[in-house]
Short mmCIF file of C-alpha atoms and ligand atoms in Angstrom, two decimals:
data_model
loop_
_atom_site.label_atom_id
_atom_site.label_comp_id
_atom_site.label_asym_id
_atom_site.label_seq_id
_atom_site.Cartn_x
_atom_site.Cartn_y
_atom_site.Cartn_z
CA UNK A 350 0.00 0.00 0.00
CA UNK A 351 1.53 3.75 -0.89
CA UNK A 352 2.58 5.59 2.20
CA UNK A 353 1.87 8.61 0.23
CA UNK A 354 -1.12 9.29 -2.47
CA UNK A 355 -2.04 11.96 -4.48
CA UNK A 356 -5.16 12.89 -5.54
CA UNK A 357 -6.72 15.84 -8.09
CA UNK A 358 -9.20 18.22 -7.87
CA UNK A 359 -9.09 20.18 -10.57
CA UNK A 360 -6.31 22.04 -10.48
CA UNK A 361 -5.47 21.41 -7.10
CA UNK A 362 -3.10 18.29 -6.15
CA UNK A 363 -3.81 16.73 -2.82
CA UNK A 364 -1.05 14.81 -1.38
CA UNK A 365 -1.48 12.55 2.13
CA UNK A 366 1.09 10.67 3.88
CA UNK A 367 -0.90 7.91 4.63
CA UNK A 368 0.46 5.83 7.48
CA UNK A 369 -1.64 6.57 10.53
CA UNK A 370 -0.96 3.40 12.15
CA UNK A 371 2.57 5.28 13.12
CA UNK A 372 0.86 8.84 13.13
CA UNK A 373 2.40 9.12 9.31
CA UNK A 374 6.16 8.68 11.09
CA UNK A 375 8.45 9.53 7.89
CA UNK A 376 10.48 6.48 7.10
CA UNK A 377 13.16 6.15 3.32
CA UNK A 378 10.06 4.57 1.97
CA UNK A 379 7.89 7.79 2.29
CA UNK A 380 10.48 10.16 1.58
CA UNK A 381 11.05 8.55 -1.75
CA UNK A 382 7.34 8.00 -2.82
CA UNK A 383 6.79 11.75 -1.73
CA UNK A 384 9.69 12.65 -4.42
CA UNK A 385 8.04 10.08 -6.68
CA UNK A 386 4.77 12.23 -6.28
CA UNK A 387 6.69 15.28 -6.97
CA UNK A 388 8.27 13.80 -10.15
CA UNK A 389 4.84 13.33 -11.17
CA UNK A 390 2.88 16.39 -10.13
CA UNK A 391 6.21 18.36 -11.96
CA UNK A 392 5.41 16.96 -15.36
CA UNK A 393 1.34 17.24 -15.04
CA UNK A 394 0.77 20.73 -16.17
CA UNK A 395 -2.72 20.58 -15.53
CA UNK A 396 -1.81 20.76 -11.66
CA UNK A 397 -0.95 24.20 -10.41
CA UNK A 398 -0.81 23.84 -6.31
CA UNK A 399 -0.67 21.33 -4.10
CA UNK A 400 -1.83 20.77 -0.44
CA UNK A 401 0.09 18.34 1.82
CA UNK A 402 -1.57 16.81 4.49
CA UNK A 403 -1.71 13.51 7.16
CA UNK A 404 -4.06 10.46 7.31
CA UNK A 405 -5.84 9.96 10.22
CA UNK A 406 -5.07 12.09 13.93
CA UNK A 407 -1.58 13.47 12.94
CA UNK A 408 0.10 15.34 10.20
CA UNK A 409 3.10 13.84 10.48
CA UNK A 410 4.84 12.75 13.81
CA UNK A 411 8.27 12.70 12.97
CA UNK A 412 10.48 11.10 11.15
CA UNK A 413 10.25 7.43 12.10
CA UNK A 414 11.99 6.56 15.34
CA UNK A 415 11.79 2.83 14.91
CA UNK A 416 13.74 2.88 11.42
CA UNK A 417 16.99 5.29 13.17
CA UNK A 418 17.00 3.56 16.49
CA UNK A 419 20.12 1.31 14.98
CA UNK A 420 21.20 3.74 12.60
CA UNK A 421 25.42 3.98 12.35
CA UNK A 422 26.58 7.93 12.26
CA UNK A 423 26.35 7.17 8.51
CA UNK A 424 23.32 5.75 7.94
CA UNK A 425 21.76 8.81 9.76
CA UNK A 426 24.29 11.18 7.72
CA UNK A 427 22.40 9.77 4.82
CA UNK A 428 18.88 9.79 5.93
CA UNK A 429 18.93 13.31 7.14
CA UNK A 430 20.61 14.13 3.31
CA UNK A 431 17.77 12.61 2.03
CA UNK A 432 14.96 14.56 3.99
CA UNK A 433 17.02 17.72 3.23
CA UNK A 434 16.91 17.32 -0.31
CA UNK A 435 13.57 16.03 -0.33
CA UNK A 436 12.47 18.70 1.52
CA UNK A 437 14.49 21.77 -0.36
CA UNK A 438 12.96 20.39 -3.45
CA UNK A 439 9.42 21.24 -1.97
CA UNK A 440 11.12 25.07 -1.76
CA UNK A 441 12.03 25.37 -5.04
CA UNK A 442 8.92 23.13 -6.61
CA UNK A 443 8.03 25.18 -9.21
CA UNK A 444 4.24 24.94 -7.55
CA UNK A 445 3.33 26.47 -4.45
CA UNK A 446 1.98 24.35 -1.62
CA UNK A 447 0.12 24.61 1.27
CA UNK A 448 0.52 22.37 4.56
CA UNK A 449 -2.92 21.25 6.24
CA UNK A 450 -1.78 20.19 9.42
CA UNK A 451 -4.14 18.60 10.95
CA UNK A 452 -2.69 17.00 14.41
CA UNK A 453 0.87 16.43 15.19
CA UNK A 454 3.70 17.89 13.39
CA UNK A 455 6.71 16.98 15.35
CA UNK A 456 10.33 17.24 14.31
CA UNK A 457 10.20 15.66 10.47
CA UNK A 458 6.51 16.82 10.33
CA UNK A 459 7.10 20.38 11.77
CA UNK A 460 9.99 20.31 9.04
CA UNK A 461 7.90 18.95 6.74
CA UNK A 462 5.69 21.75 7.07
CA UNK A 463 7.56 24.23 7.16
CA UNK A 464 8.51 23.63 3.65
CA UNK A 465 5.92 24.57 2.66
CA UNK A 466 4.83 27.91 1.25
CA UNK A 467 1.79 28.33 3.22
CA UNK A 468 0.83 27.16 6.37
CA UNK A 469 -2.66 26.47 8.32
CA UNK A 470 -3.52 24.52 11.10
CA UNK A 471 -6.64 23.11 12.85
CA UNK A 472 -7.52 23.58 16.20
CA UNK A 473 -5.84 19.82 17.08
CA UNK A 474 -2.30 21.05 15.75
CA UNK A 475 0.37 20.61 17.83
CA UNK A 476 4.13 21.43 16.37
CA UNK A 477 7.17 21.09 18.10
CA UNK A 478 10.81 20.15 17.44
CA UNK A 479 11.63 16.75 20.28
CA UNK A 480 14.98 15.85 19.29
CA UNK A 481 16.79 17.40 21.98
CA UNK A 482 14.81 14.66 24.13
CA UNK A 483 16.16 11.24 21.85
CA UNK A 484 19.48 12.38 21.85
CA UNK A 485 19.92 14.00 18.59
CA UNK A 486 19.34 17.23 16.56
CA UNK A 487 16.67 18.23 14.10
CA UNK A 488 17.84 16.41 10.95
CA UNK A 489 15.33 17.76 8.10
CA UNK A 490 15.85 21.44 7.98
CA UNK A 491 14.78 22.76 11.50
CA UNK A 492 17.76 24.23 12.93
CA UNK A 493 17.71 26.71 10.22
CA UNK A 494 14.04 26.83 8.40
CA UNK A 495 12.11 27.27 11.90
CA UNK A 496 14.43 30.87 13.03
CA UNK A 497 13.78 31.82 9.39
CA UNK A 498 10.02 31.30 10.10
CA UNK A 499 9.45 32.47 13.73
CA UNK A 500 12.72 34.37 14.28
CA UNK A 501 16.31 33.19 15.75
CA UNK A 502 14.95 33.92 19.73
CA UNK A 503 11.67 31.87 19.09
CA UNK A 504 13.18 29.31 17.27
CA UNK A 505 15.75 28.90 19.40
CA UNK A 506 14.29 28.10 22.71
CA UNK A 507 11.50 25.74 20.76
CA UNK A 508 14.35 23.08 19.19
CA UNK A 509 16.63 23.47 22.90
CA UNK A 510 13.36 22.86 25.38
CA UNK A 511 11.75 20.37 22.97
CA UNK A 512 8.53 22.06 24.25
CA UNK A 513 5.38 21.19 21.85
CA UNK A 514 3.23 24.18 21.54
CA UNK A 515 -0.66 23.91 20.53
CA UNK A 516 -1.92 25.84 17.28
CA UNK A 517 -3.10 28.96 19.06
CA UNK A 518 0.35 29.27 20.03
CA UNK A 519 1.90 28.41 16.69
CA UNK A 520 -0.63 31.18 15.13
CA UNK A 521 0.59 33.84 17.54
CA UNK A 522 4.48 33.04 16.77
CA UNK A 523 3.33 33.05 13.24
CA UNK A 524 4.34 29.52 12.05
CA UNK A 525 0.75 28.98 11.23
CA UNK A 526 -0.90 31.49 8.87
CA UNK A 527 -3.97 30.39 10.07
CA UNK A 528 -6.57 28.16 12.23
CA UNK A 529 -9.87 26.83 11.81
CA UNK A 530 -12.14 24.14 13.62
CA UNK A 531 -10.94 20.46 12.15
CA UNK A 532 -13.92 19.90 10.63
CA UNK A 533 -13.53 23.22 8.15
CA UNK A 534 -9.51 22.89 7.70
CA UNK A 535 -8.80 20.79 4.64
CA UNK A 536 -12.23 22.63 2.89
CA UNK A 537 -10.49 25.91 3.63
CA UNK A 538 -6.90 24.29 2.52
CA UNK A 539 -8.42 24.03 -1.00
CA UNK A 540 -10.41 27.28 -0.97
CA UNK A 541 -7.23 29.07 -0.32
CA UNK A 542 -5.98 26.52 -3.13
CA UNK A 543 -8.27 27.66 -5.70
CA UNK A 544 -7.84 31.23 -5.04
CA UNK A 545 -4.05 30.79 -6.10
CA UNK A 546 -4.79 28.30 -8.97
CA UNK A 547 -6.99 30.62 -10.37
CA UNK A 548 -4.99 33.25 -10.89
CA UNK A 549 -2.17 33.64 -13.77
CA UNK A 550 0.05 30.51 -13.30
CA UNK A 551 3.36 31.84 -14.83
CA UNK A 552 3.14 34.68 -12.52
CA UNK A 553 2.04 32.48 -9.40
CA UNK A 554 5.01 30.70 -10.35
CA UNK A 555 7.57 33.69 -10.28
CA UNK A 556 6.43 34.78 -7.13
CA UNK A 557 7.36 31.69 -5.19
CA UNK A 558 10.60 31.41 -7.00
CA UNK A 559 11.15 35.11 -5.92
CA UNK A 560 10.34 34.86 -3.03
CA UNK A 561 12.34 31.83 -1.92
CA UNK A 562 15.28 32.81 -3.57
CA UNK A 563 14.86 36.47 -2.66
CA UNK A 564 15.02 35.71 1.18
CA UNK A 565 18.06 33.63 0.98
CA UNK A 566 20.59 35.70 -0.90
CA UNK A 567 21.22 39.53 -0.46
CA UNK A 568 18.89 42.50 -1.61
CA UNK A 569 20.13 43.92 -4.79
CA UNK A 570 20.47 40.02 -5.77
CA UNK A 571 17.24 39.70 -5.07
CA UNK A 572 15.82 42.99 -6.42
CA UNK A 573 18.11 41.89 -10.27
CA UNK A 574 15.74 38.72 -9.41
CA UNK A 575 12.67 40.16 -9.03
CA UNK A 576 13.58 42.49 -12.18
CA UNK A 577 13.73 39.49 -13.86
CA UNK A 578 10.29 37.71 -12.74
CA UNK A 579 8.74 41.25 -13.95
CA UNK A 580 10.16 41.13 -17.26
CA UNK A 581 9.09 37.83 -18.11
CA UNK A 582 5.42 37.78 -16.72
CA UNK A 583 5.52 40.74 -20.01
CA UNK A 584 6.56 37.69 -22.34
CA UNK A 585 3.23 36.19 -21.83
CA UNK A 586 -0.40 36.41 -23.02
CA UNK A 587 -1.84 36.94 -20.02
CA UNK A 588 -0.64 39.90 -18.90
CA UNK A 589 -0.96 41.48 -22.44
CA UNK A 590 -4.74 39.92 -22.14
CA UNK A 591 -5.08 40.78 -18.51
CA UNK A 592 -4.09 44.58 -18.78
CA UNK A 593 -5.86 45.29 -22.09
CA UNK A 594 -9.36 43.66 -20.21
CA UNK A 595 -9.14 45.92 -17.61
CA UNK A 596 -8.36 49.41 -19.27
CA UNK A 597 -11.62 48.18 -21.72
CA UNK A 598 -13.53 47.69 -18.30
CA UNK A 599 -14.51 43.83 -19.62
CA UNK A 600 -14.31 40.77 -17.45
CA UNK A 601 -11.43 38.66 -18.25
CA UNK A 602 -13.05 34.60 -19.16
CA UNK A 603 -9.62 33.30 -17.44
CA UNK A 604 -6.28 32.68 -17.98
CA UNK A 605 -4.00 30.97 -20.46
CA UNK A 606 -1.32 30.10 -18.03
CA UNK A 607 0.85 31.70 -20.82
N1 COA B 87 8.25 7.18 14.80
C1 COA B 87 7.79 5.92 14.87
N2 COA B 87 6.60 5.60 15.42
C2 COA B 87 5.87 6.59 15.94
C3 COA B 87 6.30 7.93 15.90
C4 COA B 87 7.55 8.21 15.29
N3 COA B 87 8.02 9.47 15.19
N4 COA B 87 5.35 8.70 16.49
C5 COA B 87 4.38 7.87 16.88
N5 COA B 87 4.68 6.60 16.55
C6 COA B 87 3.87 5.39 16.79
C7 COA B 87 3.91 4.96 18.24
O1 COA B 87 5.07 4.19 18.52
C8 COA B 87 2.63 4.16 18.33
O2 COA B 87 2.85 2.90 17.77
P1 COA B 87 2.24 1.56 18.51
O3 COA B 87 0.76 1.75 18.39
O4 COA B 87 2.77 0.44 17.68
O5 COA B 87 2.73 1.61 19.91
C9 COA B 87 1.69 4.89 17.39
O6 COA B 87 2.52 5.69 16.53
C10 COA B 87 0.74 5.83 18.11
O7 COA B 87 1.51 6.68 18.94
P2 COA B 87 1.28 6.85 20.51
O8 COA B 87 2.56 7.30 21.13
O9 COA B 87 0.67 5.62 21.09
O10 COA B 87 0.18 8.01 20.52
P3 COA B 87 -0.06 9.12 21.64
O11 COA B 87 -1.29 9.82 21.25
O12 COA B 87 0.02 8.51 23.00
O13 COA B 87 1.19 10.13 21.51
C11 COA B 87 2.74 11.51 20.31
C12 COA B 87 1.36 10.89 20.34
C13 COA B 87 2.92 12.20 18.97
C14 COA B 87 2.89 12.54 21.45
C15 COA B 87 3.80 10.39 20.49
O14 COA B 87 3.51 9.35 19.57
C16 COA B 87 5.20 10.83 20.24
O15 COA B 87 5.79 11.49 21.11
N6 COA B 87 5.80 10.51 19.07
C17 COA B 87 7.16 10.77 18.76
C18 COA B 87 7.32 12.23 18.37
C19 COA B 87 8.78 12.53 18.11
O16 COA B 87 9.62 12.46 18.99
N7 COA B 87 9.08 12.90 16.86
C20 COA B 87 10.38 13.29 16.44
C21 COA B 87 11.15 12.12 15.94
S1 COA B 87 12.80 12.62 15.51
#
């Protein structure tokens, strides 16, 4: 059975790490079907964001303790490689995507989350960073994506205390963008889905590439970047489309995605 499945709606992707028997625990097995899933939502052009969620009670509760309990120095070397690079894909997937977190995201899933583009919780959220407490440090990105998120302070005492924090908290440090009751959270996931795929797609996509490249390097970099995302949103028929409906006051009928 896949530990991870996709599923369309329209032009939203919906992607579930499915093994609640382990509150969706990341083992090698999902990390590589999750990069399968991105191999294939990358060539579908038809899907233009994508929400990431868990099966069952938990988003994801780390990465899986039972697979790294006999892990050599190496072995872990390698696993945390391969969560990184999973995971920095997901930063620069030329899609944006939104993490429905619906229960537990602890160390792997907080990470997991939080490479994301978009964040939103539900009321049963609960993040945290437990490492500290096996013996080991964050492997998957969160010494350095959560102080980029919440600031270096923040971030800080979270990954030393191990503390887990509920969503109201997460909200007010900002790692969530957003929370609703359970019941309403994946329904608003895709409503905030929609809003982005149905916009122009070749500038959606810009944006997050500005964006996360912007923030990493310095600002005139990232300003020659931004130049550049400009420029080439004037290459395309929408905007030409776009600008010439509005100054005749019509309704555009939607977008090319070109
Ligand atoms: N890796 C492997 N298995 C995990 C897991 C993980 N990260 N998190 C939970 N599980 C398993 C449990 O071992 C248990 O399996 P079992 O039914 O065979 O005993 C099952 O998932 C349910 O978890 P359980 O602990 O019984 O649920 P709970 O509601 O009492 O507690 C948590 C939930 C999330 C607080 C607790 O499971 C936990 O602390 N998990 C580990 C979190 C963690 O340290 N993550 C970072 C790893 S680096």
């Amino acid at each position: 059975m896949a530990l991870v499945e996709l599923e369309q709606r329209g032009h939203v992707g919906l992607i579930t790490i499915n093994r609640p028997e382990v509150l969706n625990a990341l083992n090698v097995q999902a990390l590589r079907e999750l990069d399968d899933i991105l191999d294939r939502v990358e060539s579908d052009e038809e899907i233009y964001v994508l929400i990431i969620t868990g099966a069952g009670r938990a988003f994801v509760a780390g990465a899986d303790i039972g697979e790294m309990v006999d892990f050599t120095a190496a072995d872990a070397k390698t696993f945390s490689r391969r969560g990184n690079n999973v995971l920095l894909r997901m930063t620069r997937f030329p899609r944006p995507i939104i993490a429905a977190i619906n229960g537990y995201a602890l160390g792997g899933g907080c990470e997991l989350a939080m490479s994301c583009d978009i964040r939103i919780g539900s009321e049963h959220a609960k993040f945290g960073m437990p490492e500290v407490g096996l013996g080991i440090t964050p492997g998957f990105g969160g010494t350095q994506r959560l102080a980029r998120i919440v600031g270096m302070s923040t971030a800080t005492e979270l990954v030393l205390t191990g503390r887990t924090i509920d969503a109201q908290e997460a909200l007010q440090i900002g790692l969530i963008n957003h929370l609703y009751p359970a019941g309403e959270m994946l329904d608003r996931a895709f409503e905030l889905a929609q809003i982005i795929a149905s916009k122009a797609q070749v500038a959606v996509r810009q944006v997050k590439q500005a964006i996360r490249i912007g923030t990493q390097i310095d600002m005139s970099s990232a300003l020659a970047f931004e130049s550049e995302a400009f420029g080439l949103c004037f290459s395309t028929e929408d905007q030409k489309d776009s600008m010439q409906a509005f100054l005749n006051k019509e309704q555009l009928s939607g977008y090319k995605n070109r």
